Each structure stands twice: as structure tokens, then as C-alpha cells.
Amino acid sequence: MYIYKVIKPTRKQEIIQVAATLFKEKGYSAVSMRDIAQAMHIKAASLYNHISGKQEILSTLILEVAEAFTTEMSAITAETLPTLKKIERVIEIHIDITVNYSENIATLNNDWMHLEGDDLKQVVKMREAYEENFRRIIKQGLSQGEIKPQHPEVILFSILSTLRNLYLWNEKRGKMDVNVLKKDMVAVLIKGII
Amino acid sequence: MYIYKVIKPTRKQEIIQVAATLFKEKGYSAVSMRDIAQAMHIKAASLYNHISGKQEILSTLILEVAEAFTTEMSAITAETLPTLKKIERVIEIHIDITVNYSENIATLNNDWMHLEGDDLKQVVKMREAYEENFRRIIKQGLSQGEIKPQHPEVILFSILSTLRNLYLWNEKRGKMDVNVLKKDMVAVLIKGII
DNA sequence: GTCTATAGGATGATAGAC
DNA sequence: GTCTATCATCCTATAGAC
């Protein structure tokens, strides 16, 4: 179905990935360029041959995953599906993106406020657009009677909180098949527990 | 029902509260002692007349709310109630504590790893005990057929993710009555949305 | 692509005057 | 209880050699 080709990452990509792991553990502000360099067994000054600074690492990391969410959410919005199928799709893409970008999501969630200038504006905008798309799906479901008459913001908040925190759950989930997780998450979030 | 007495906070309490607000906005590591001092219109050196250092602010802040959760959760565990009532109570105490300690919860969630020594150990232990108590409640509900046969970790994770993120939702929630929020949260988390 | 050396500034914390 | 002055250390980033 897919053909995977193993490509040697550029030095820049290596730096960003190492930084991502450290950012996930301690947060952007608590990780120094020296920490990143040490994890790569080089000196901090050498990093600047590949990247312009710490900010570039942050914005690359965050924009990459923010764009993934935006792209996938646009695709769902464009489809014509019943509300419940759309919500299912939102849950599924969150799980897929989390599996592939767990460190990026940690940084997006916890360190977006340390972005500067246009990057900050852009990410805030993307997040708002994403939420608004999701809100519209829920409201449509409510107006068509597909969803129980509950406060839409409470529904939006509870589903989105769970999905945004999935990155915290990668060890336990490691043993769980992704497709099983999708099914279970959909069941719990949509049908409840009783 | 209650008698409220307005007590002038000590200078130490003032410092901790100002710090908490800044930590919530930017995270522990990105806030300097100078930042805290500036927000209080004094110089950084003056802070040390009231506190021993930045770490003391962090551990005071986190231990206060962690103990609140531990105390409340123990009370629920000790009661004899049907599982669903217990889960309802867990949701309610989370909302109550969030209303009173929103900044502390932000710091507990995001900066616990910057604690040192015994404080770190203690908080990790309290968090694990809390989760284990909740897990037991869910498993009992499953074994007694009160809860649908779903993966207990998925249930635990989705409810706890939502509750732990409630602190992010204090502006919108501001307009919403706390008791209405409790009822809606219980409905969405337990009964689902369809 | 990595190194050493270093600039220039921020940081947590202390000493001692008022 | 707050201040000024200061220390020792850490930080991001640059210059220039290899």
C-alpha cells in the first residue's frame, strides 16, 4: 500500500529532532543550545552552521505539526459526511498525527507562546481556525439532532482536551494497536461510558 | 452557609500569587526573579527577604494544589457510593479546585519536572496515587457492570485529560455558572454526546 | 562541519546600608 | 522591607582557525 524509503536526515533535521525530544521533556525555555549540542556530541557553536538560532528550531517544529493539523482539518471540512463520521475522522487524524509528531505536539501545546513575530501570529490563527472548524461540525450536529442537546463549548473542550493530550500517552499506547485505540477513543468520547 | 473573612495576605503569599500568574503565562523557566519583582514594583533582591529562592515559590505553589487533590480524592475513595456517583464527585472536585487554584494547576501540569529533590519525589508519588485511586474506581465500575466494557486506561485518560485542562478554560467559563458546568461536564464525560 | 575563544547580556542569589 | 552593588555563572550568538 505504501512504499517507505529510508532517507538520511540532514544535519539540520537531526538538530531539530534532538531539540524536540529535549523540549518535550523540559520545555523550550529550560533547554539551552549547549544541551542540544551535548546531546549531539558537538559544541553549541557548531549548531549555528545549520540553523540561524534557537527560534528557528522552535518555529520549524511547531509550524510543521500545525500545518499537518490544518491540512487534515480542511480535508474533513470539505467532505460531505454525517456529523458523527466527521467527529470520528477528527479523532482519527489526531491519533495519526500524534503517532508521527509526538514531540512536536508537546512543543506546540506548551511552548507556542515563545514564538515571535509572524510565526506567533500565524500559529495562533491556525489554532483558532482549527477550533472554529471543529465548533462548526459540532453545531451542525446539534442543529440536525445528531448530537444530544449539550453546551457546544463543553463538548468541544472535552474532546479537544483529550486529543491534545494524547502525546502524553505514548508509552502505554505503544503496546496498543493504533486502530484499536482509534475505535476505543471514538467509543468513549462519543458514546460515553455508561 | 459560609462566613468569609478577608485576610490581608502576607508578603510571601503575595509573591507566590504574582509568580503563579506569570508562571501560568510563560512557564516557570521563562520567568525570572526580576520579572516577579517588577510585577510587584520592587527589586529582585527584596524578594529574598520573604522567600529562600525561586524553587521555594515553585514547590509551595505545586504542593498546595497537589495536597488539595490528594485530600479530596481520599475522601471520595473512603465513601461508599455507586461508581457513577464517585466519578461525578471526581469531576466536581476537579472543577472546584480549578476555580480556586487555576494558576497552581497550570504550574503543576506544566512545570512539575522543575521541582528538585524530595519535593519532586513527593509530587510524582501523589500524582501516581491519585491516578491509581481513579483507576480503581473505574475498574470497580467495569467489574460491576456499571460502566460499558471499554479499555479502562482509555476511560481514565480521556476523563483525566479533560479535567486537568480545565484551567485553560477560565475566561469562557467565567460566564458559566459553576454548577451548570459541573452538570454539563458530568453529562458529556459520562453519557457521551449521542 | 566542527572547533576555540569570546562578546554582551541575563540570571539566581548574597552582602550590607538605610 | 527595600534598596544598591556585586558575584559567579549561564545564556545566545558571532568570529575566525582548521
Tab-separated table of C-alpha atoms (C1' of nucleotides) in Angstrom:
chain	number	residue	atom	x	y	z
A	1	MET	CA	0.000	0.000	0.000
A	2	TYR	CA	2.836	2.389	0.867
A	3	ILE	CA	6.455	2.395	-0.161
A	4	TYR	CA	8.815	3.589	2.532
A	5	LYS	CA	12.199	4.910	1.618
A	6	VAL	CA	14.752	5.475	4.370
A	7	ILE	CA	16.366	8.842	3.766
A	8	LYS	CA	19.341	10.062	5.727
A	9	PRO	CA	18.213	13.205	7.573
A	10	THR	CA	20.114	16.414	7.018
A	11	ARG	CA	22.151	17.713	9.945
A	12	LYS	CA	19.515	20.408	10.364
A	13	GLN	CA	16.758	17.820	10.673
A	14	GLU	CA	18.831	15.920	13.205
A	15	ILE	CA	19.249	19.033	15.328
A	16	ILE	CA	15.534	19.750	15.220
A	17	GLN	CA	14.651	16.223	16.207
A	18	VAL	CA	17.093	16.121	19.104
A	19	ALA	CA	15.847	19.515	20.267
A	20	ALA	CA	12.241	18.324	20.023
A	21	THR	CA	12.926	15.448	22.389
A	22	LEU	CA	14.556	17.767	24.917
A	23	PHE	CA	11.798	20.382	24.572
A	24	LYS	CA	9.203	17.720	25.263
A	25	GLU	CA	10.996	16.710	28.465
A	26	LYS	CA	11.796	20.091	29.974
A	27	GLY	CA	10.170	22.771	27.843
A	28	TYR	CA	11.711	25.210	25.374
A	29	SER	CA	12.954	27.757	27.915
A	30	ALA	CA	14.693	25.202	30.109
A	31	VAL	CA	16.707	23.722	27.234
A	32	SER	CA	19.873	25.557	26.223
A	33	MET	CA	21.760	25.419	22.954
A	34	ARG	CA	24.512	23.726	24.964
A	35	ASP	CA	22.050	20.993	25.997
A	36	ILE	CA	21.093	20.366	22.387
A	37	ALA	CA	24.721	20.349	21.280
A	38	GLN	CA	25.738	17.987	24.065
A	39	ALA	CA	23.005	15.527	23.084
A	40	MET	CA	24.543	15.516	19.592
A	41	HIS	CA	28.109	15.242	20.899
A	42	ILE	CA	29.159	18.531	19.350
A	43	LYS	CA	29.715	22.052	20.670
A	44	ALA	CA	26.978	24.673	20.796
A	45	ALA	CA	28.708	26.954	18.309
A	46	SER	CA	28.581	24.201	15.678
A	47	LEU	CA	24.793	24.256	15.689
A	48	TYR	CA	24.824	27.683	14.077
A	49	ASN	CA	26.303	26.262	10.910
A	50	HIS	CA	22.954	24.585	10.260
A	51	ILE	CA	20.361	26.802	11.884
A	52	SER	CA	20.036	30.523	12.458
A	53	GLY	CA	19.202	30.225	16.165
A	54	LYS	CA	17.032	28.692	18.836
A	55	GLN	CA	13.935	30.415	17.492
A	56	GLU	CA	14.289	28.713	14.134
A	57	ILE	CA	14.200	25.315	15.828
A	58	LEU	CA	11.055	26.275	17.695
A	59	SER	CA	9.181	27.670	14.738
A	60	THR	CA	10.148	24.841	12.383
A	61	LEU	CA	8.990	22.297	14.921
A	62	ILE	CA	5.677	23.977	15.623
A	63	LEU	CA	4.771	25.069	12.115
A	64	GLU	CA	5.360	21.568	10.763
A	65	VAL	CA	2.727	19.998	13.001
A	66	ALA	CA	0.368	22.971	12.960
A	67	GLU	CA	0.249	22.723	9.192
A	68	ALA	CA	-0.443	18.999	9.379
A	69	PHE	CA	-3.479	19.664	11.567
A	70	THR	CA	-4.686	22.479	9.364
A	71	THR	CA	-4.396	20.417	6.185
A	72	GLU	CA	-6.201	17.413	7.633
A	73	MET	CA	-8.946	19.504	9.193
A	74	SER	CA	-9.581	21.303	5.904
A	75	ALA	CA	-9.955	17.960	4.187
A	76	ILE	CA	-12.585	16.867	6.713
A	77	THR	CA	-14.465	20.139	6.440
A	78	ALA	CA	-14.596	19.791	2.664
A	79	GLU	CA	-16.109	16.303	2.767
A	80	THR	CA	-19.828	15.666	2.884
A	81	LEU	CA	-20.344	13.299	5.758
A	82	PRO	CA	-22.739	12.950	8.699
A	83	THR	CA	-21.553	14.859	11.776
A	84	LEU	CA	-20.640	11.729	13.686
A	85	LYS	CA	-18.435	10.489	10.864
A	86	LYS	CA	-16.706	13.852	10.796
A	87	ILE	CA	-16.009	13.763	14.517
A	88	GLU	CA	-14.711	10.228	14.107
A	89	ARG	CA	-12.375	11.487	11.406
A	90	VAL	CA	-11.139	14.306	13.650
A	91	ILE	CA	-10.320	11.796	16.381
A	92	GLU	CA	-8.552	9.561	13.881
A	93	ILE	CA	-6.371	12.268	12.381
A	94	HIS	CA	-5.379	13.423	15.855
A	95	ILE	CA	-4.216	9.931	16.707
A	96	ASP	CA	-2.357	9.583	13.408
A	97	ILE	CA	-0.592	12.924	13.733
A	98	THR	CA	0.234	12.233	17.396
A	99	VAL	CA	1.886	8.953	16.477
A	100	ASN	CA	4.088	10.688	13.926
A	101	TYR	CA	4.745	14.010	15.657
A	102	SER	CA	4.543	13.372	19.381
A	103	GLU	CA	7.412	15.724	20.295
A	104	ASN	CA	6.181	18.482	18.003
A	105	ILE	CA	2.764	18.373	19.619
A	106	ALA	CA	4.271	18.671	23.090
A	107	THR	CA	6.066	21.804	21.945
A	108	LEU	CA	3.034	23.188	20.117
A	109	ASN	CA	0.894	22.728	23.230
A	110	ASN	CA	3.354	24.003	25.804
A	111	ASP	CA	5.693	26.447	24.078
A	112	TRP	CA	3.743	28.175	21.317
A	113	MET	CA	3.844	31.394	23.368
A	114	HIS	CA	7.609	31.572	22.935
A	115	LEU	CA	7.267	32.026	19.207
A	116	GLU	CA	7.967	35.534	17.952
A	117	GLY	CA	6.623	37.875	15.295
A	118	ASP	CA	4.709	36.460	12.359
A	119	ASP	CA	5.249	32.853	13.384
A	120	LEU	CA	3.355	33.503	16.606
A	121	LYS	CA	0.524	35.253	14.763
A	122	GLN	CA	0.288	32.502	12.194
A	123	VAL	CA	0.145	29.677	14.729
A	124	VAL	CA	-2.487	31.430	16.854
A	125	LYS	CA	-4.527	31.981	13.708
A	126	MET	CA	-4.222	28.349	12.639
A	127	ARG	CA	-5.265	27.157	16.075
A	128	GLU	CA	-8.304	29.440	16.079
A	129	ALA	CA	-9.289	28.309	12.596
A	130	TYR	CA	-8.946	24.693	13.639
A	131	GLU	CA	-11.150	25.193	16.678
A	132	GLU	CA	-13.696	27.108	14.673
A	133	ASN	CA	-13.930	24.303	12.118
A	134	PHE	CA	-14.469	21.787	14.883
A	135	ARG	CA	-17.032	24.056	16.550
A	136	ARG	CA	-18.993	24.260	13.295
A	137	ILE	CA	-19.069	20.488	12.965
A	138	ILE	CA	-20.451	20.177	16.476
A	139	LYS	CA	-23.037	22.913	15.991
A	140	GLN	CA	-24.243	21.347	12.796
A	141	GLY	CA	-24.613	18.044	14.598
A	142	LEU	CA	-26.640	19.784	17.291
A	143	SER	CA	-28.941	21.580	14.864
A	144	GLN	CA	-29.585	18.364	12.968
A	145	GLY	CA	-30.284	16.435	16.148
A	146	GLU	CA	-27.367	14.068	15.661
A	147	ILE	CA	-25.826	15.187	18.945
A	148	LYS	CA	-27.521	15.405	22.332
A	149	PRO	CA	-28.507	18.969	23.268
A	150	GLN	CA	-25.427	19.821	25.336
A	151	HIS	CA	-23.460	23.050	25.552
A	152	PRO	CA	-21.294	23.001	22.362
A	153	GLU	CA	-18.304	24.587	24.127
A	154	VAL	CA	-18.288	21.828	26.743
A	155	ILE	CA	-18.304	19.180	24.019
A	156	LEU	CA	-15.585	20.965	22.055
A	157	PHE	CA	-13.454	21.453	25.145
A	158	SER	CA	-13.654	17.918	26.433
A	159	ILE	CA	-12.917	16.218	23.123
A	160	LEU	CA	-10.147	18.622	22.202
A	161	SER	CA	-8.513	18.378	25.643
A	162	THR	CA	-8.334	14.639	25.339
A	163	LEU	CA	-6.978	14.713	21.805
A	164	ARG	CA	-4.377	17.387	22.523
A	165	ASN	CA	-3.025	15.389	25.435
A	166	LEU	CA	-2.632	12.134	23.537
A	167	TYR	CA	1.068	12.885	23.129
A	168	LEU	CA	1.478	12.244	26.872
A	169	TRP	CA	0.315	8.725	26.425
A	170	ASN	CA	2.834	7.225	24.085
A	171	GLU	CA	4.450	4.580	26.304
A	172	LYS	CA	1.262	2.798	27.335
A	173	ARG	CA	-0.187	3.343	23.898
A	174	GLY	CA	2.931	1.782	22.432
A	175	LYS	CA	1.571	-1.618	23.260
A	176	MET	CA	-1.855	-0.763	21.903
A	177	ASP	CA	-2.610	-1.093	18.207
A	178	VAL	CA	-3.376	2.277	16.659
A	179	ASN	CA	-6.597	1.077	15.066
A	180	VAL	CA	-7.822	-0.366	18.348
A	181	LEU	CA	-7.022	2.923	20.058
A	182	LYS	CA	-8.991	4.811	17.415
A	183	LYS	CA	-12.006	2.586	17.893
A	184	ASP	CA	-11.877	2.836	21.681
A	185	MET	CA	-11.361	6.589	21.700
A	186	VAL	CA	-14.276	7.116	19.350
A	187	ALA	CA	-16.449	4.917	21.527
A	188	VAL	CA	-15.525	6.617	24.816
A	189	LEU	CA	-15.649	10.180	23.518
A	190	ILE	CA	-18.848	9.801	21.515
A	191	LYS	CA	-20.914	7.179	23.250
A	192	GLY	CA	-19.756	7.831	26.822
A	193	ILE	CA	-19.047	5.232	29.433
A	194	ILE	CA	-22.452	4.099	30.635
B	1	MET	CA	-23.674	28.839	54.824
B	2	TYR	CA	-20.113	30.092	54.872
B	3	ILE	CA	-18.541	33.056	56.578
B	4	TYR	CA	-15.805	34.709	54.578
B	5	LYS	CA	-13.208	36.785	56.273
B	6	VAL	CA	-10.935	38.951	54.142
B	7	ILE	CA	-7.410	38.484	55.420
B	8	LYS	CA	-4.513	40.587	54.249
B	9	PRO	CA	-2.053	38.198	52.586
B	10	THR	CA	1.498	38.103	53.860
B	11	ARG	CA	4.173	39.486	51.573
B	12	LYS	CA	5.272	35.921	50.938
B	13	GLN	CA	1.791	34.934	49.805
B	14	GLU	CA	1.673	37.971	47.550
B	15	ILE	CA	4.948	36.981	45.909
B	16	ILE	CA	3.732	33.439	45.343
B	17	GLN	CA	0.494	34.597	43.813
B	18	VAL	CA	2.162	37.073	41.462
B	19	ALA	CA	4.670	34.402	40.462
B	20	ALA	CA	1.855	31.919	39.848
B	21	THR	CA	0.204	34.253	37.356
B	22	LEU	CA	3.468	34.741	35.479
B	23	PHE	CA	4.285	31.013	35.550
B	24	LYS	CA	0.886	30.254	34.068
B	25	GLU	CA	1.529	32.661	31.186
B	26	LYS	CA	5.100	31.771	30.252
B	27	GLY	CA	6.156	28.775	32.302
B	28	TYR	CA	8.490	28.551	35.297
B	29	SER	CA	11.763	28.605	33.358
B	30	ALA	CA	10.869	31.643	31.285
B	31	VAL	CA	10.028	33.790	34.308
B	32	SER	CA	12.938	35.425	36.130
B	33	MET	CA	13.102	36.694	39.687
B	34	ARG	CA	13.423	40.152	38.132
B	35	ASP	CA	10.119	39.600	36.292
B	36	ILE	CA	8.378	38.681	39.532
B	37	ALA	CA	9.893	41.648	41.336
B	38	GLN	CA	8.919	44.045	38.571
B	39	ALA	CA	5.303	42.870	38.706
B	40	MET	CA	5.347	43.769	42.414
B	41	HIS	CA	7.092	47.110	41.826
B	42	ILE	CA	10.104	46.135	43.900
B	43	LYS	CA	13.642	44.966	43.125
B	44	ALA	CA	14.600	41.320	42.750
B	45	ALA	CA	16.875	41.351	45.788
B	46	SER	CA	13.942	42.320	48.011
B	47	LEU	CA	12.169	39.068	47.238
B	48	TYR	CA	14.782	37.155	49.183
B	49	ASN	CA	13.692	38.768	52.437
B	50	HIS	CA	10.498	36.708	52.193
B	51	ILE	CA	11.435	33.560	50.334
B	52	SER	CA	14.551	31.441	50.110
B	53	GLY	CA	14.614	31.303	46.310
B	54	LYS	CA	12.769	30.542	43.097
B	55	GLN	CA	12.464	26.862	43.984
B	56	GLU	CA	10.538	27.658	47.136
B	57	ILE	CA	7.938	29.524	45.102
B	58	LEU	CA	7.575	26.571	42.758
B	59	SER	CA	7.280	23.911	45.431
B	60	THR	CA	4.893	25.920	47.595
B	61	LEU	CA	2.655	26.534	44.619
B	62	ILE	CA	2.599	22.932	43.462
B	63	LEU	CA	2.406	21.193	46.834
B	64	GLU	CA	-0.547	23.337	47.861
B	65	VAL	CA	-2.733	22.170	44.997
B	66	ALA	CA	-1.373	18.634	44.893
B	67	GLU	CA	-2.360	18.224	48.529
B	68	ALA	CA	-5.822	19.578	47.789
B	69	PHE	CA	-6.328	16.899	45.130
B	70	THR	CA	-4.940	14.169	47.355
B	71	THR	CA	-7.184	15.123	50.268
B	72	GLU	CA	-10.335	15.296	48.170
B	73	MET	CA	-9.599	12.073	46.335
B	74	SER	CA	-9.010	10.214	49.602
B	75	ALA	CA	-12.370	11.431	50.843
B	76	ILE	CA	-14.093	10.061	47.741
B	77	THR	CA	-12.286	6.738	47.980
B	78	ALA	CA	-13.377	6.376	51.598
B	79	GLU	CA	-17.072	6.893	50.809
B	80	THR	CA	-19.400	4.068	49.885
B	81	LEU	CA	-21.120	5.186	46.726
B	82	PRO	CA	-22.008	3.672	43.365
B	83	THR	CA	-19.197	4.057	40.808
B	84	LEU	CA	-21.045	6.640	38.786
B	85	LYS	CA	-21.582	8.839	41.827
B	86	LYS	CA	-17.880	8.568	42.605
B	87	ILE	CA	-16.901	9.631	39.118
B	88	GLU	CA	-19.343	12.508	39.369
B	89	ARG	CA	-17.663	13.548	42.606
B	90	VAL	CA	-14.224	13.390	40.982
B	91	ILE	CA	-15.418	15.692	38.213
B	92	GLU	CA	-16.942	18.066	40.739
B	93	ILE	CA	-13.867	18.345	42.931
B	94	HIS	CA	-11.735	18.995	39.870
B	95	ILE	CA	-13.953	21.879	38.883
B	96	ASP	CA	-13.985	23.269	42.430
B	97	ILE	CA	-10.224	23.087	42.829
B	98	THR	CA	-9.693	24.553	39.358
B	99	VAL	CA	-11.854	27.545	40.199
B	100	ASN	CA	-9.800	28.254	43.322
B	101	TYR	CA	-6.313	27.290	42.128
B	102	SER	CA	-6.224	27.857	38.391
B	103	GLU	CA	-2.631	29.186	38.343
B	104	ASN	CA	-1.347	26.466	40.640
B	105	ILE	CA	-2.800	23.806	38.374
B	106	ALA	CA	-1.138	25.315	35.320
B	107	THR	CA	2.193	25.103	37.132
B	108	LEU	CA	1.522	21.614	38.469
B	109	ASN	CA	0.681	20.383	34.958
B	110	ASN	CA	3.480	22.111	33.087
B	111	ASP	CA	6.366	22.655	35.490
B	112	TRP	CA	6.338	19.789	37.990
B	113	MET	CA	9.533	18.450	36.376
B	114	HIS	CA	11.441	21.513	37.560
B	115	LEU	CA	10.929	20.556	41.180
B	116	GLU	CA	14.017	19.212	42.913
B	117	GLY	CA	14.842	16.562	45.487
B	118	ASP	CA	12.144	15.326	47.826
B	119	ASP	CA	9.519	17.757	46.532
B	120	LEU	CA	9.773	16.170	43.100
B	121	LYS	CA	9.524	12.661	44.510
B	122	GLN	CA	6.575	13.588	46.671
B	123	VAL	CA	4.582	15.186	43.865
B	124	VAL	CA	5.201	12.306	41.476
B	125	LYS	CA	4.062	9.922	44.189
B	126	MET	CA	0.913	11.928	44.896
B	127	ARG	CA	0.055	12.032	41.217
B	128	GLU	CA	0.507	8.295	40.861
B	129	ALA	CA	-1.611	7.638	43.946
B	130	TYR	CA	-4.316	9.904	42.589
B	131	GLU	CA	-4.374	8.117	39.251
B	132	GLU	CA	-4.389	4.737	40.918
B	133	ASN	CA	-7.391	5.702	43.047
B	134	PHE	CA	-9.252	6.836	39.965
B	135	ARG	CA	-8.246	3.687	38.096
B	136	ARG	CA	-9.661	1.542	40.894
B	137	ILE	CA	-12.959	3.388	40.789
B	138	ILE	CA	-13.217	2.766	37.048
B	139	LYS	CA	-12.245	-0.890	37.308
B	140	GLN	CA	-14.795	-1.476	40.021
B	141	GLY	CA	-17.435	0.101	37.806
B	142	LEU	CA	-16.416	-2.202	34.992
B	143	SER	CA	-16.483	-5.361	37.109
B	144	GLN	CA	-19.911	-4.459	38.476
B	145	GLY	CA	-21.266	-3.703	35.033
B	146	GLU	CA	-21.963	-0.065	35.813
B	147	ILE	CA	-19.611	1.035	33.034
B	148	LYS	CA	-19.593	-0.128	29.426
B	149	PRO	CA	-16.860	-2.702	28.709
B	150	GLN	CA	-14.251	-0.279	27.403
B	151	HIS	CA	-10.489	-0.227	27.932
B	152	PRO	CA	-10.103	1.271	31.455
B	153	GLU	CA	-6.946	3.188	30.517
B	154	VAL	CA	-8.760	4.904	27.663
B	155	ILE	CA	-11.552	5.959	30.015
B	156	LEU	CA	-9.091	7.130	32.661
B	157	PHE	CA	-7.038	9.032	30.142
B	158	SER	CA	-9.883	10.840	28.430
B	159	ILE	CA	-11.615	11.969	31.618
B	160	LEU	CA	-8.389	12.983	33.332
B	161	SER	CA	-7.126	14.874	30.275
B	162	THR	CA	-10.281	16.923	30.178
B	163	LEU	CA	-10.249	17.643	33.904
B	164	ARG	CA	-6.565	18.559	34.013
B	165	ASN	CA	-7.035	21.061	31.218
B	166	LEU	CA	-9.965	22.858	32.781
B	167	TYR	CA	-7.609	25.578	33.993
B	168	LEU	CA	-7.209	26.662	30.360
B	169	TRP	CA	-10.851	27.453	30.170
B	170	ASN	CA	-11.346	30.088	32.787
B	171	GLU	CA	-12.347	33.072	30.656
B	172	LYS	CA	-15.208	31.411	28.805
B	173	ARG	CA	-16.166	29.504	31.924
B	174	GLY	CA	-16.247	32.804	33.786
B	175	LYS	CA	-19.644	33.492	32.322
B	176	MET	CA	-20.864	29.990	33.072
B	177	ASP	CA	-22.242	29.090	36.481
B	178	VAL	CA	-20.044	26.534	38.230
B	179	ASN	CA	-22.963	24.237	38.999
B	180	VAL	CA	-24.144	24.297	35.397
B	181	LEU	CA	-20.613	23.480	34.270
B	182	LYS	CA	-20.473	20.540	36.673
B	183	LYS	CA	-23.760	19.162	35.372
B	184	ASP	CA	-22.746	19.590	31.720
B	185	MET	CA	-19.288	18.090	32.238
B	186	VAL	CA	-20.747	15.085	34.007
B	187	ALA	CA	-23.255	14.604	31.203
B	188	VAL	CA	-20.709	14.877	28.386
B	189	LEU	CA	-17.994	12.786	30.034
B	190	ILE	CA	-20.269	10.048	31.297
B	191	LYS	CA	-23.168	9.841	28.906
B	192	GLY	CA	-21.353	10.866	25.732
B	193	ILE	CA	-22.700	13.114	23.055
B	194	ILE	CA	-25.098	10.945	21.067
C	1	DG	C1'	31.273	20.655	9.678
C	2	DT	C1'	33.449	21.337	13.909
C	3	DC	C1'	36.379	23.642	16.896
C	4	DT	C1'	38.238	27.512	20.433
C	5	DA	C1'	37.628	31.936	22.118
C	6	DT	C1'	34.862	35.430	23.366
C	7	DA	C1'	31.445	39.176	23.253
C	8	DG	C1'	27.452	41.072	25.536
C	9	DG	C1'	23.841	40.431	28.285
C	10	DA	C1'	20.631	37.881	31.607
C	11	DT	C1'	20.216	35.020	35.649
C	12	DG	C1'	19.813	33.437	40.741
C	13	DA	C1'	21.455	34.842	44.738
C	14	DT	C1'	24.197	37.448	48.584
C	15	DA	C1'	26.184	41.458	51.429
C	16	DG	C1'	25.425	45.322	53.659
C	17	DA	C1'	23.338	50.193	54.010
C	18	DC	C1'	19.103	52.591	55.204
D	1	DG	C1'	11.082	45.683	53.993
D	2	DT	C1'	13.537	47.695	50.374
D	3	DC	C1'	17.454	49.373	48.254
D	4	DT	C1'	22.271	49.482	45.551
D	5	DA	C1'	26.108	46.993	44.265
D	6	DT	C1'	28.016	42.973	43.024
D	7	DC	C1'	29.402	37.968	42.171
D	8	DA	C1'	29.645	33.858	39.712
D	9	DT	C1'	27.519	31.537	36.362
D	10	DC	C1'	24.871	30.700	32.418
D	11	DC	C1'	22.848	32.181	28.032
D	12	DT	C1'	22.556	33.064	22.740
D	13	DA	C1'	25.231	34.149	19.256
D	14	DT	C1'	29.471	35.536	16.362
D	15	DA	C1'	34.416	35.468	14.503
D	16	DG	C1'	37.785	33.101	12.661
D	17	DA	C1'	41.002	28.888	12.516
D	18	DC	C1'	41.271	24.146	10.879
